[in-house]
Amino acid sequence: MKTEPELRKKIKTWVIVFIIGLVLSGVTAFPIETELAWLANHASVSPGFMQDWLTNVYLAVKTTNQNYPYLAYGTDWLAFGHLVIAMAFVGPLKDPVKNIWIIEFGMIACVMVFPLAFIAGPIRGIPVYWRFIDCCFGIFGIIPLYIVYRDIKKLEKMSIQNIAPLH
């Protein structure tokens, strides 16, 4: 069994990993056209069956940005949203037991990726393999959050046991 300081360090490490993932996810949404151009021009990076899709998406984004640049503001807000959500996870860094609700919120959000991908995906014409890639964000997000949640519960139990009776 881990000591309280070891548990706190483990919780902090996993929360930081999650925050970094959110920040990277957000920051990479800003230069979406540039990233798609790179992927479309480097066929060896992505599997062959995805190459046509990536090229098509790149051309759609490029054409849209040329003709309607204000629509890219939507992905700017997407990026901003990731950054703001990442900031919320500073709470569990400061006081994990008190802010466990933020971890629960994150776990719920990770689960909600699946209905979004499989309801909105077909409506928007997203190929099924791309929906599975999107679902990976939910899977790879919930794993560290579940570890943190479990460890916060252990930490909470340790804290309760360490409180001396008042008589």
mmCIF file of N, CA and C in Angstrom, residues 38-40 42-52 54 130:
data_model
loop_
_atom_site.group_PDB
_atom_site.id
_atom_site.type_symbol
_atom_site.label_atom_id
_atom_site.label_comp_id
_atom_site.label_asym_id
_atom_site.label_seq_id
_atom_site.Cartn_x
_atom_site.Cartn_y
_atom_site.Cartn_z
ATOM 1 N N TRP A 38 -0.020 19.034 -44.297
ATOM 2 C CA TRP A 38 1.145 18.182 -44.059
ATOM 3 C C TRP A 38 0.759 16.711 -44.182
ATOM 4 N N LEU A 39 -0.363 16.316 -43.551
ATOM 5 C CA LEU A 39 -0.809 14.921 -43.625
ATOM 6 C C LEU A 39 -1.162 14.517 -45.061
ATOM 7 N N ALA A 40 -1.820 15.422 -45.776
ATOM 8 C CA ALA A 40 -2.207 15.125 -47.162
ATOM 9 C C ALA A 40 -0.990 14.970 -48.065
ATOM 10 N N HIS A 42 2.054 13.909 -47.046
ATOM 11 C CA HIS A 42 2.971 12.888 -46.539
ATOM 12 C C HIS A 42 2.208 11.573 -46.391
ATOM 13 N N ALA A 43 1.929 10.960 -47.500
ATOM 14 C CA ALA A 43 1.111 9.743 -47.545
ATOM 15 C C ALA A 43 1.691 8.619 -46.691
ATOM 16 N N SER A 44 2.995 8.588 -46.502
ATOM 17 C CA SER A 44 3.613 7.498 -45.746
ATOM 18 C C SER A 44 3.275 7.560 -44.253
ATOM 19 N N VAL A 45 2.778 8.702 -43.777
ATOM 20 C CA VAL A 45 2.474 8.864 -42.359
ATOM 21 C C VAL A 45 1.167 8.181 -41.974
ATOM 22 N N SER A 46 0.204 8.204 -42.852
ATOM 23 C CA SER A 46 -1.104 7.631 -42.536
ATOM 24 C C SER A 46 -1.359 6.395 -43.397
ATOM 25 N N PRO A 47 -2.204 5.478 -42.899
ATOM 26 C CA PRO A 47 -2.538 4.290 -43.685
ATOM 27 C C PRO A 47 -3.181 4.666 -45.023
ATOM 28 N N GLY A 48 -2.953 3.862 -46.023
ATOM 29 C CA GLY A 48 -3.460 4.145 -47.368
ATOM 30 C C GLY A 48 -4.954 4.382 -47.430
ATOM 31 N N PHE A 49 -5.735 3.585 -46.689
ATOM 32 C CA PHE A 49 -7.188 3.735 -46.748
ATOM 33 C C PHE A 49 -7.653 5.075 -46.198
ATOM 34 N N MET A 50 -6.819 5.752 -45.419
ATOM 35 C CA MET A 50 -7.186 7.055 -44.850
ATOM 36 C C MET A 50 -6.722 8.215 -45.722
ATOM 37 N N GLN A 51 -5.821 7.956 -46.638
ATOM 38 C CA GLN A 51 -5.208 9.035 -47.404
ATOM 39 C C GLN A 51 -6.224 9.842 -48.207
ATOM 40 N N ASP A 52 -7.144 9.165 -48.886
ATOM 41 C CA ASP A 52 -8.173 9.885 -49.662
ATOM 42 C C ASP A 52 -9.035 10.755 -48.750
ATOM 43 N N LEU A 54 -8.208 12.041 -45.768
ATOM 44 C CA LEU A 54 -7.422 13.182 -45.270
ATOM 45 C C LEU A 54 -7.239 14.248 -46.348
ATOM 46 N N TRP A 130 -12.839 6.672 -38.789
ATOM 47 C CA TRP A 130 -12.486 7.950 -38.173
ATOM 48 C C TRP A 130 -13.248 8.136 -36.863
#
